[in-house]
PDB file of C-alpha atoms in Angstrom:
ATOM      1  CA  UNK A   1      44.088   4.755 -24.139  1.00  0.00           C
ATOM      2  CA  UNK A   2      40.394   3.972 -22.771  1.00  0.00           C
ATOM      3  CA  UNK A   3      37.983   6.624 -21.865  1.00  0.00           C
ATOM      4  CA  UNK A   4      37.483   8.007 -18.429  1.00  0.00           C
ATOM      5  CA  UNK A   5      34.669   6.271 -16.849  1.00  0.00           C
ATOM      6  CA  UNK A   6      31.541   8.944 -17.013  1.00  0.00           C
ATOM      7  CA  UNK A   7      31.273  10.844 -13.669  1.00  0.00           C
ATOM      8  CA  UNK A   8      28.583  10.518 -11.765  1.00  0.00           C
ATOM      9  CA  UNK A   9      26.164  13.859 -11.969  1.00  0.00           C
ATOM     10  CA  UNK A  10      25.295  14.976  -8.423  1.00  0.00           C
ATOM     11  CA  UNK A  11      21.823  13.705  -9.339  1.00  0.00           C
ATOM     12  CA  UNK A  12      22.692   9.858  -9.240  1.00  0.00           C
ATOM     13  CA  UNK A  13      25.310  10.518  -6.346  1.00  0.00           C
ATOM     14  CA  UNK A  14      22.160  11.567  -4.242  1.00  0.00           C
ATOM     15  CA  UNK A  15      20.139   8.804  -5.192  1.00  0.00           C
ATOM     16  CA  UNK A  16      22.925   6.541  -4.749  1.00  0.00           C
ATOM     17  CA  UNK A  17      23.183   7.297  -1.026  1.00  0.00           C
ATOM     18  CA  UNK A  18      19.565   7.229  -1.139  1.00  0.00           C
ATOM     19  CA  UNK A  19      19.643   3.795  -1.980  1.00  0.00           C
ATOM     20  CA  UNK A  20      22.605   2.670   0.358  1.00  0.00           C
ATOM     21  CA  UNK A  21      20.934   4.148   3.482  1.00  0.00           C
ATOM     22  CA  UNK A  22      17.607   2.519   2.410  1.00  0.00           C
ATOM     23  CA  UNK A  23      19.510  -1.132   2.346  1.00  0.00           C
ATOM     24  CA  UNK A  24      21.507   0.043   6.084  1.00  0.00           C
ATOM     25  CA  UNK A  25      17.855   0.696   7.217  1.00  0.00           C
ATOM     26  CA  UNK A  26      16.576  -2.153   6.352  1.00  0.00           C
ATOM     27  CA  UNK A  27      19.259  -4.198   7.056  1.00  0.00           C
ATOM     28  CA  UNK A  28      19.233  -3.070  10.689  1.00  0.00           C
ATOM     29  CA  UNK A  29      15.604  -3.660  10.939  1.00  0.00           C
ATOM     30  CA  UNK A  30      15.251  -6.653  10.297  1.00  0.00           C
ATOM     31  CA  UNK A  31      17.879  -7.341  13.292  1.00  0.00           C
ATOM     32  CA  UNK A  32      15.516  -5.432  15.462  1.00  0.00           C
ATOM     33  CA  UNK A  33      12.772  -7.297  13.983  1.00  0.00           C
ATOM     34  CA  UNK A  34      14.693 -10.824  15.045  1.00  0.00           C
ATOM     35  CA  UNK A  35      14.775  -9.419  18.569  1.00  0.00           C
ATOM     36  CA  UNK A  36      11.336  -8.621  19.195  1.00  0.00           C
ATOM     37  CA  UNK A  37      10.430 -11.706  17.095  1.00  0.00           C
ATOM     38  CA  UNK A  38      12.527 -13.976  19.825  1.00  0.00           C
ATOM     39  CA  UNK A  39      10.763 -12.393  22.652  1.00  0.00           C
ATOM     40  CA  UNK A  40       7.306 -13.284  21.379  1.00  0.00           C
ATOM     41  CA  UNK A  41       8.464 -16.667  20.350  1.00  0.00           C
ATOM     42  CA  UNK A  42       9.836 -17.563  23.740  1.00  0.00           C
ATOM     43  CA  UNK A  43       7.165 -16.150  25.770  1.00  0.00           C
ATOM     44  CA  UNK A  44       4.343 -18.106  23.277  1.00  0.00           C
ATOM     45  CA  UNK A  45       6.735 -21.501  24.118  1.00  0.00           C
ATOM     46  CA  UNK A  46       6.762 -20.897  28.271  1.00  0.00           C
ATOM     47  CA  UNK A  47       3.104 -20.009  28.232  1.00  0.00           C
ATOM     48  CA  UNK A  48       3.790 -17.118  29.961  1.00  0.00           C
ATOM     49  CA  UNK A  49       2.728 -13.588  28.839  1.00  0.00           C
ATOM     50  CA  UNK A  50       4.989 -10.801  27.018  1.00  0.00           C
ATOM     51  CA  UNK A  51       4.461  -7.733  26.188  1.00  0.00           C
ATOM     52  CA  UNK A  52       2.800  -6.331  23.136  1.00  0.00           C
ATOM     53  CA  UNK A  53       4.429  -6.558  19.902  1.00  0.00           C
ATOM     54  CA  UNK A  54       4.091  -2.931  19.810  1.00  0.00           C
ATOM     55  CA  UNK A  55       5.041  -2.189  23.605  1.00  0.00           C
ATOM     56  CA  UNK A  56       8.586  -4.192  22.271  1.00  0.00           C
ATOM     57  CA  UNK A  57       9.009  -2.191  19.078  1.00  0.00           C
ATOM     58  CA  UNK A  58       8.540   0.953  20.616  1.00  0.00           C
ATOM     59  CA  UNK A  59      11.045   0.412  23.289  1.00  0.00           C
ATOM     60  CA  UNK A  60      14.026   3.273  23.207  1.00  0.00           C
ATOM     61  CA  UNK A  61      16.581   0.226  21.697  1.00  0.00           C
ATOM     62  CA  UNK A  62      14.553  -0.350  18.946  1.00  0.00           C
ATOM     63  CA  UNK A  63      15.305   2.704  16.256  1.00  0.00           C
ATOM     64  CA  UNK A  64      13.647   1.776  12.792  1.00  0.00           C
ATOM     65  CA  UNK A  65      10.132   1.266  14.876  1.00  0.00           C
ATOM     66  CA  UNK A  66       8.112   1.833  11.704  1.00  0.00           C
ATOM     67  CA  UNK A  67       9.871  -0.923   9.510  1.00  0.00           C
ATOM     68  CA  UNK A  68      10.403  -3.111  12.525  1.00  0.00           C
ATOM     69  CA  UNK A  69       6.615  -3.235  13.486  1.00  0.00           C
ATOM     70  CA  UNK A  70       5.812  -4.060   9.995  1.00  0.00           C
ATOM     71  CA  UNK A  71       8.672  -6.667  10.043  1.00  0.00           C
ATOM     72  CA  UNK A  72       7.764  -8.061  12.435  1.00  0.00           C
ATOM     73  CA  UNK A  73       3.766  -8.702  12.396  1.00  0.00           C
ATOM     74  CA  UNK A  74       4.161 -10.155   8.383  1.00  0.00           C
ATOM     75  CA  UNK A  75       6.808 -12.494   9.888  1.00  0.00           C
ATOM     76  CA  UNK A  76       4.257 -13.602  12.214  1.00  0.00           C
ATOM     77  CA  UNK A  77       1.267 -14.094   9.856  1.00  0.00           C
ATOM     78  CA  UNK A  78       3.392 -16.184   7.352  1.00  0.00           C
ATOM     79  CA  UNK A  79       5.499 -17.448  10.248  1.00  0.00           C
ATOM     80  CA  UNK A  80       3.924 -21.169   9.894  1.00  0.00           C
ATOM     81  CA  UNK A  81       4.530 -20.951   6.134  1.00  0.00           C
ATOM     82  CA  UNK A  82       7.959 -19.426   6.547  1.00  0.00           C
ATOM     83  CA  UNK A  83       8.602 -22.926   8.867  1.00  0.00           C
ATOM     84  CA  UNK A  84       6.922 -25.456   6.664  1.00  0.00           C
ATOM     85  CA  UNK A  85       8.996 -23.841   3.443  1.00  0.00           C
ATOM     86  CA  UNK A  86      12.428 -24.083   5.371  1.00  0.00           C
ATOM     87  CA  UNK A  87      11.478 -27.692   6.900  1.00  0.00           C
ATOM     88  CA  UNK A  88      10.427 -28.846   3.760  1.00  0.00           C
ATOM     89  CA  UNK A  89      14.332 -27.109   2.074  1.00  0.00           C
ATOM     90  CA  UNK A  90      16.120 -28.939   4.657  1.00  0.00           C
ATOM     91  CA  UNK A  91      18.730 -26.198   4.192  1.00  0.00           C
ATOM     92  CA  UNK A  92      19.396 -25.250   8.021  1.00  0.00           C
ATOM     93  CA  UNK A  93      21.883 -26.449   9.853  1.00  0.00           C
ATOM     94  CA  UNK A  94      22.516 -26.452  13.288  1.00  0.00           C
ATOM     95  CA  UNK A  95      24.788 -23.027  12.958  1.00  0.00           C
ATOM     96  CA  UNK A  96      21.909 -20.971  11.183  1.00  0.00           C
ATOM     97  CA  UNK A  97      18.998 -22.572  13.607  1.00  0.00           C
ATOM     98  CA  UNK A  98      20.816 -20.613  16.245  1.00  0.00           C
ATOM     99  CA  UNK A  99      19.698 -17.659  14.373  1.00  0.00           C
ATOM    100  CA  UNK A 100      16.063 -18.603  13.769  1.00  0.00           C
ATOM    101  CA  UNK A 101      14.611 -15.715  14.468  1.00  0.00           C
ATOM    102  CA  UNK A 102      16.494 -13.770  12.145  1.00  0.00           C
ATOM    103  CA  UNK A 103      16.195 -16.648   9.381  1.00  0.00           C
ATOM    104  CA  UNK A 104      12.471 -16.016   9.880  1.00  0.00           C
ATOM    105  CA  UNK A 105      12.583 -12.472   9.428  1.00  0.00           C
ATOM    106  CA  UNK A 106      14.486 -12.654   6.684  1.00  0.00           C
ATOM    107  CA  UNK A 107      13.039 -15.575   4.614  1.00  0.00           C
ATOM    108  CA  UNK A 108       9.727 -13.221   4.544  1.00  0.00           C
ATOM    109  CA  UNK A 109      11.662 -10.389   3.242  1.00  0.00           C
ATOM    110  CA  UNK A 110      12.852 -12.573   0.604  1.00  0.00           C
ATOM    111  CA  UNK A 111      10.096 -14.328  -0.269  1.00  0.00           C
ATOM    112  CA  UNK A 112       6.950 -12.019   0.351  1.00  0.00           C
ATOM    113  CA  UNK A 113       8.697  -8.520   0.796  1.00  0.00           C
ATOM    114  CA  UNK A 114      10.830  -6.705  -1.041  1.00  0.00           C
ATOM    115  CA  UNK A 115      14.459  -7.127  -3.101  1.00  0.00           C
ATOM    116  CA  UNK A 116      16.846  -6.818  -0.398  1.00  0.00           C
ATOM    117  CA  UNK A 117      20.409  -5.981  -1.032  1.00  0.00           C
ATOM    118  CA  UNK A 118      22.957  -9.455  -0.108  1.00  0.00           C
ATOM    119  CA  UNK A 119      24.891  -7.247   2.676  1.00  0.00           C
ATOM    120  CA  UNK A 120      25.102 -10.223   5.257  1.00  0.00           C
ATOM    121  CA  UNK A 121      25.597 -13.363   5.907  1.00  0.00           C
ATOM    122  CA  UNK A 122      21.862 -14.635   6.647  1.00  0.00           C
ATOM    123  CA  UNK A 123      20.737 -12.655   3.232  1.00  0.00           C
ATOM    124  CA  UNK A 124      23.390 -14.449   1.137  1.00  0.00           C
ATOM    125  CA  UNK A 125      22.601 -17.682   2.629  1.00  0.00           C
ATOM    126  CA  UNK A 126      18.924 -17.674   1.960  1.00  0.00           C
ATOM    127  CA  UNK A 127      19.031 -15.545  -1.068  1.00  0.00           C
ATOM    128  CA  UNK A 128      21.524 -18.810  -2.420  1.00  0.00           C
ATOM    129  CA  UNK A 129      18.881 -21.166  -1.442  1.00  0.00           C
ATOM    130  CA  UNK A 130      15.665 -18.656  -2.438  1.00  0.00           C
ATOM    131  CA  UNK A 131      14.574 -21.182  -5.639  1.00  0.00           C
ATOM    132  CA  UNK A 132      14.345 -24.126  -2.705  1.00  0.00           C
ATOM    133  CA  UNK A 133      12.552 -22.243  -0.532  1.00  0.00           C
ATOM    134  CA  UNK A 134       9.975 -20.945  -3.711  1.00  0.00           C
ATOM    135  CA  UNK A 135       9.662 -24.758  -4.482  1.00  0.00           C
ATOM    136  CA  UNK A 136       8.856 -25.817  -1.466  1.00  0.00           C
ATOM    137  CA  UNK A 137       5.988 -23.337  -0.868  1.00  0.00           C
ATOM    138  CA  UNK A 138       4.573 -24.240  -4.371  1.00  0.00           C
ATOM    139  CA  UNK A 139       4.646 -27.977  -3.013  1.00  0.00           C
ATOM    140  CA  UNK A 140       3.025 -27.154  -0.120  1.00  0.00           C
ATOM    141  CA  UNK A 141       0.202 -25.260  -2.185  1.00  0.00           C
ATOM    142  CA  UNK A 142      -0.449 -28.967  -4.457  1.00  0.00           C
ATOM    143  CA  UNK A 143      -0.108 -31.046  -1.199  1.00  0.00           C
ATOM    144  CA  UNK A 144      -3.147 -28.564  -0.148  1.00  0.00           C
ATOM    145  CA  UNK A 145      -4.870 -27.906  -2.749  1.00  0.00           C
ATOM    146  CA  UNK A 146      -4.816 -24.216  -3.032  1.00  0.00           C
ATOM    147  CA  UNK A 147      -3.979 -21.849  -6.287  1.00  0.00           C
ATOM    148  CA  UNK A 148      -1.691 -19.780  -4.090  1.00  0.00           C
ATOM    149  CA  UNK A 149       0.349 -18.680  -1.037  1.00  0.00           C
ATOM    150  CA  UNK A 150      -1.967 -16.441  -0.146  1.00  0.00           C
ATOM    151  CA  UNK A 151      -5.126 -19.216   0.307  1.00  0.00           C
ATOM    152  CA  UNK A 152      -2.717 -21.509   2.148  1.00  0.00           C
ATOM    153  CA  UNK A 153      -2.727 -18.654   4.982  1.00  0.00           C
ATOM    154  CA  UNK A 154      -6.303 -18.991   5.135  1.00  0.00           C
ATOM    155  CA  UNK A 155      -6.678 -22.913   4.413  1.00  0.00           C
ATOM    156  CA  UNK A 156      -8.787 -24.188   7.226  1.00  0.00           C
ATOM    157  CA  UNK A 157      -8.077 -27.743   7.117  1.00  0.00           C
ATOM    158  CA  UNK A 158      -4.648 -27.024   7.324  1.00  0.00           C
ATOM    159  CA  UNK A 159      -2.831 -28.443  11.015  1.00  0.00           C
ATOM    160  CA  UNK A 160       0.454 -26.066  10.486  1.00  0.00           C
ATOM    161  CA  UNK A 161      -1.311 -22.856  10.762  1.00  0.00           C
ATOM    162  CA  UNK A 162      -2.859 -22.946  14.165  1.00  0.00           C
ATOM    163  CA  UNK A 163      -5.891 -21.523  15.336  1.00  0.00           C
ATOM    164  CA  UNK A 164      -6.960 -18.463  13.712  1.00  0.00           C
ATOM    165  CA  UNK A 165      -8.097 -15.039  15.150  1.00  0.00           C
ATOM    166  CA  UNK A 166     -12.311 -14.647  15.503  1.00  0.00           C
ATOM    167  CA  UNK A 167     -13.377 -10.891  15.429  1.00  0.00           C
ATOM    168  CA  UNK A 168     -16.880  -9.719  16.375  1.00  0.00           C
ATOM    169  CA  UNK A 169     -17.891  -6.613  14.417  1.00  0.00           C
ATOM    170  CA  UNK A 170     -19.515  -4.276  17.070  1.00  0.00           C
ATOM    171  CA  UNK A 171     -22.502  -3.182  14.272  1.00  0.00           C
ATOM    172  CA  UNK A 172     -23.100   0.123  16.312  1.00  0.00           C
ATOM    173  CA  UNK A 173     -20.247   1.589  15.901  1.00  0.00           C
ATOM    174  CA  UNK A 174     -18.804   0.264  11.720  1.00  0.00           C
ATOM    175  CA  UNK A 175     -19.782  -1.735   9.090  1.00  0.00           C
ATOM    176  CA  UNK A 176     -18.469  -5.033   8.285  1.00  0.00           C
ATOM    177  CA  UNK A 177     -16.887  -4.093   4.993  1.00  0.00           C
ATOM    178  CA  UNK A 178     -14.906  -1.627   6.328  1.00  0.00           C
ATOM    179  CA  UNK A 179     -13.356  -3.507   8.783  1.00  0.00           C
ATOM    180  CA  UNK A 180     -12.952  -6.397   6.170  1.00  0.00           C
ATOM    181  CA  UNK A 181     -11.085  -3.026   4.277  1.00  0.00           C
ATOM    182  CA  UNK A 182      -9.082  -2.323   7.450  1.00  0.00           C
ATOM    183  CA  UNK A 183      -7.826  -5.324   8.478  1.00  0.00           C
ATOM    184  CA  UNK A 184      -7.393  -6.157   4.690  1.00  0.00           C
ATOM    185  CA  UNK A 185      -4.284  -3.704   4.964  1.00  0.00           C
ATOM    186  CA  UNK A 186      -2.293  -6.061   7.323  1.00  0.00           C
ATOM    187  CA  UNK A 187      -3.339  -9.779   6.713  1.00  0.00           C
ATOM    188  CA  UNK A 188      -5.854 -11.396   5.211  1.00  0.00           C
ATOM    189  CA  UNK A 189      -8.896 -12.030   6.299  1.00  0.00           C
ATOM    190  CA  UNK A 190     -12.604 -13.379   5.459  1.00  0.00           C
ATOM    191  CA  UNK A 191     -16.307 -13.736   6.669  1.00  0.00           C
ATOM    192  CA  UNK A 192     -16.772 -16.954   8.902  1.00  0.00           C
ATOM    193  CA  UNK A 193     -18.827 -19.381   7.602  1.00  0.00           C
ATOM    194  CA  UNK A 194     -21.667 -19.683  10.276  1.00  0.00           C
ATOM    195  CA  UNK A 195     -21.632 -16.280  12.298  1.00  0.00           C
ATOM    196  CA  UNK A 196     -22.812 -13.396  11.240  1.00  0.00           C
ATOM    197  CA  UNK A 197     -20.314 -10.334  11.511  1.00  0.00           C
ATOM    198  CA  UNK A 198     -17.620 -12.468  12.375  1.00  0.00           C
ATOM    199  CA  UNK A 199     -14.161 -12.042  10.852  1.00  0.00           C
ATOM    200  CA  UNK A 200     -11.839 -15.082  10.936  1.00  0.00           C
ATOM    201  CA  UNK A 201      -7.660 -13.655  10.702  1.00  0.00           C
ATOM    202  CA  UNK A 202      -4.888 -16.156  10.493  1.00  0.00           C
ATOM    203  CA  UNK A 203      -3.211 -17.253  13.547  1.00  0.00           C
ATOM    204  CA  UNK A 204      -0.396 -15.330  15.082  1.00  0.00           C
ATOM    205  CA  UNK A 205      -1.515 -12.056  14.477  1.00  0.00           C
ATOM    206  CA  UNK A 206      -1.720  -9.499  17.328  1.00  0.00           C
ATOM    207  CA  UNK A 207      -4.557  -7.230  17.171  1.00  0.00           C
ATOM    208  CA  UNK A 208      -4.850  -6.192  20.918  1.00  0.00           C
ATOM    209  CA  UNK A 209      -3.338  -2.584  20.487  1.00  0.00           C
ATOM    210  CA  UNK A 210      -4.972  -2.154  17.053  1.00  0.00           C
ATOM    211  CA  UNK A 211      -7.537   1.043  16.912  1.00  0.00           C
ATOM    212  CA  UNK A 212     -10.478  -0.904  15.862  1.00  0.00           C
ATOM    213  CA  UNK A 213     -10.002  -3.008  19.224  1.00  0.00           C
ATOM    214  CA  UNK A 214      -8.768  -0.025  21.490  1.00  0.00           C
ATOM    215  CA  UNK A 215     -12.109   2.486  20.188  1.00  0.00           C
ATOM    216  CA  UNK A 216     -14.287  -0.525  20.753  1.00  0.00           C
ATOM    217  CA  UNK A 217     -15.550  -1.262  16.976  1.00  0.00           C
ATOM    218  CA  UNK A 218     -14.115  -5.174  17.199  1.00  0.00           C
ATOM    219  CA  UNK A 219     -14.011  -7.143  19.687  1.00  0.00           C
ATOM    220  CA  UNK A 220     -11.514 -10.494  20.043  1.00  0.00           C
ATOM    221  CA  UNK A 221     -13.021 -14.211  20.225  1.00  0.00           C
ATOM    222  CA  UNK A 222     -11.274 -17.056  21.212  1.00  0.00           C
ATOM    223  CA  UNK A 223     -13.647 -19.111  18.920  1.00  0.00           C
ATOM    224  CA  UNK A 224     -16.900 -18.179  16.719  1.00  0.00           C
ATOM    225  CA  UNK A 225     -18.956 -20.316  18.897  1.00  0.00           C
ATOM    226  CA  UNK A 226     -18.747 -17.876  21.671  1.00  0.00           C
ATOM    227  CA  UNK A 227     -21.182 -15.621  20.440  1.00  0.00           C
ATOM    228  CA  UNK A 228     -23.456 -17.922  18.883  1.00  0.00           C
ATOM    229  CA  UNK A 229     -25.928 -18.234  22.028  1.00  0.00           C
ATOM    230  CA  UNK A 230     -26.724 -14.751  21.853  1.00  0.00           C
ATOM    231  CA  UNK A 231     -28.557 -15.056  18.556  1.00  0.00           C
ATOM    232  CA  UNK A 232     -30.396 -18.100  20.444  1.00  0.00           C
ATOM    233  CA  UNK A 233     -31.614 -15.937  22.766  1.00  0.00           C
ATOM    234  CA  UNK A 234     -29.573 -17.949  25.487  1.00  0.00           C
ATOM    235  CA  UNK A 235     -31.672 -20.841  24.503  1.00  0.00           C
ATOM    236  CA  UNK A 236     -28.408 -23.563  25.038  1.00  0.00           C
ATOM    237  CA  UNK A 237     -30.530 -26.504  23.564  1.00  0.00           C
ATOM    238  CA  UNK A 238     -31.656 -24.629  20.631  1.00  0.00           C
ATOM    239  CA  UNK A 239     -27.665 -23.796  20.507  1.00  0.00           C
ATOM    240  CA  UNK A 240     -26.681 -27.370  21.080  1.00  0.00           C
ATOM    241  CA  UNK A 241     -29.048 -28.547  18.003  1.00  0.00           C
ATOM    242  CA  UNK A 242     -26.793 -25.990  16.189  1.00  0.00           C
ATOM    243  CA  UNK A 243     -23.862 -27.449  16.858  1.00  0.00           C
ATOM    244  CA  UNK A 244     -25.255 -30.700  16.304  1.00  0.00           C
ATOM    245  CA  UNK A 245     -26.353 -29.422  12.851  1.00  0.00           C
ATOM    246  CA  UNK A 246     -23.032 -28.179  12.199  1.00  0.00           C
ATOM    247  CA  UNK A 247     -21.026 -30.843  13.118  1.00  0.00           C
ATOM    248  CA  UNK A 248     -22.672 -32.977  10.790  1.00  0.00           C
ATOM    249  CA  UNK A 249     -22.953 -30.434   8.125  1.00  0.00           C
ATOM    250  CA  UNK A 250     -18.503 -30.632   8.144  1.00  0.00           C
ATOM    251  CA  UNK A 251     -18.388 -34.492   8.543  1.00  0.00           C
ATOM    252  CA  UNK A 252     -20.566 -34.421   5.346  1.00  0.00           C
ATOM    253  CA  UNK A 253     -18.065 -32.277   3.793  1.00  0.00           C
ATOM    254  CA  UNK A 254     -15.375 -33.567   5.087  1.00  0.00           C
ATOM    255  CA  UNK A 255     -16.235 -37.309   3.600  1.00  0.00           C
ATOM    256  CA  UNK A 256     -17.627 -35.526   0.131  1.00  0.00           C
TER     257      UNK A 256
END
């Protein structure tokens, strides 16, 4: 006659439902995530304005706001990776592109978040087709050059990702590093490559309601070459010999 199986102590029951609520939260969230994520999506294709990523999360449906913001703005940065990665898999059909948003979501999890449990039916899906998805994004990183995911979010000469974020460091009130620090927490960021105390982001990323912006320490660009009269002294044909300067400088590179 076998053994009993070993009962569970109360210690591993506890962390047992620990573990099963943790997978319900997050399983939930990323649904909430999907919504918000369609919202932004739509109003970015119409050209028409939405409200703030964080406006949406912190709406009384959504109930995981925490792990829904966070969702949500990673989805975003790696969002043109995340679409290259599943083009590139040709593993969508027309059923699961009516779930996009959630696809999107949930590749990220997958791929750049953390182990998710398979509890439904967009995790099993992708998690089947998770080795495609990995291959693709290591194709994309040869096709472009670049050691790693992470450089192909900040790969310049690269048409997929769109234009990326400028950020003026207001000197007066922080240093450049520790904004560099700051931002460092949610995406990734460097130094531009002509302006001084200028922070280039990658596209997608919403900064309007972040605390550096609200207290005044940053301040959003539309493009680096916005601020570059002022250290010209307003002088625009000094400022156009700049531009002339630099133009050249990327042909060269571009051609070398």
């Amino acid at each position: 006659m076998a053994p009993p199986p070993p009962r569970r102590t109360g210690v591993a029951k506890r962390r047992m439902r620990s573990k099963d609520a943790a997978e319900r939260s997050a399983y939930f969230a990323r649904r909430e995530a999907a919504a918000v994520l369609r919202r932004v999506l739509r109003g970015d294709a119409r050209r028409r304005a939405t409200a703030s990523i964080k406006s949406l999360v912190y709406s009384p449906s959504v109930r995981n706001k925490k792990a829904t913001l966070a969702l949500v703005c990673q989805t975003l940065k790696y969002l043109p990776l995340l679409k290259d990665a599943l083009r590139e898999s040709d593993i969508l059909s027309n059923k699961w592109k009516k779930q996009e948003e959630l696809i999107y979501v949930t590749a990220y999890d997958i791929l750049f978040g953390q182990d998710i449990a398979i509890s439904g039916s967009v995790e099993k899906f992708l998690m089947l087709h998770k080795g495609s998805l990995q291959s693709s994004l290591a194709q994309l990183c040869t096709a472009r050059k670049v050691k790693c995911v992470a450089d192909l979010l900040l790969d310049k000469h690269s048409p997929d990702l769109g234009k990326p974020r400028y950020v003026r460091i207001n000197t007066l009130k922080i240093d450049t590093e520790s904004v560099i620090q700051e931002f460092g927490k949610i995406t990734m960021v460097r130094k531009d490559d002509m302006v001084p105390d200028m922070l280039v982001l990658p596209a997608g990323i919403d900064l309007h309601d972040h605390p550096l912006v609200v207290n005044g320490s940053v301040f959003l660009q539309v493009s680096c070459l916005n601020i570059i009269p002022l250290f010209f002294g307003f002088s625009y044909p000094l400022f156009a010999l700049f531009v002339f300067y630099c133009l050249l400088k990327k042909s060269a590179s571009d051609y070398g």
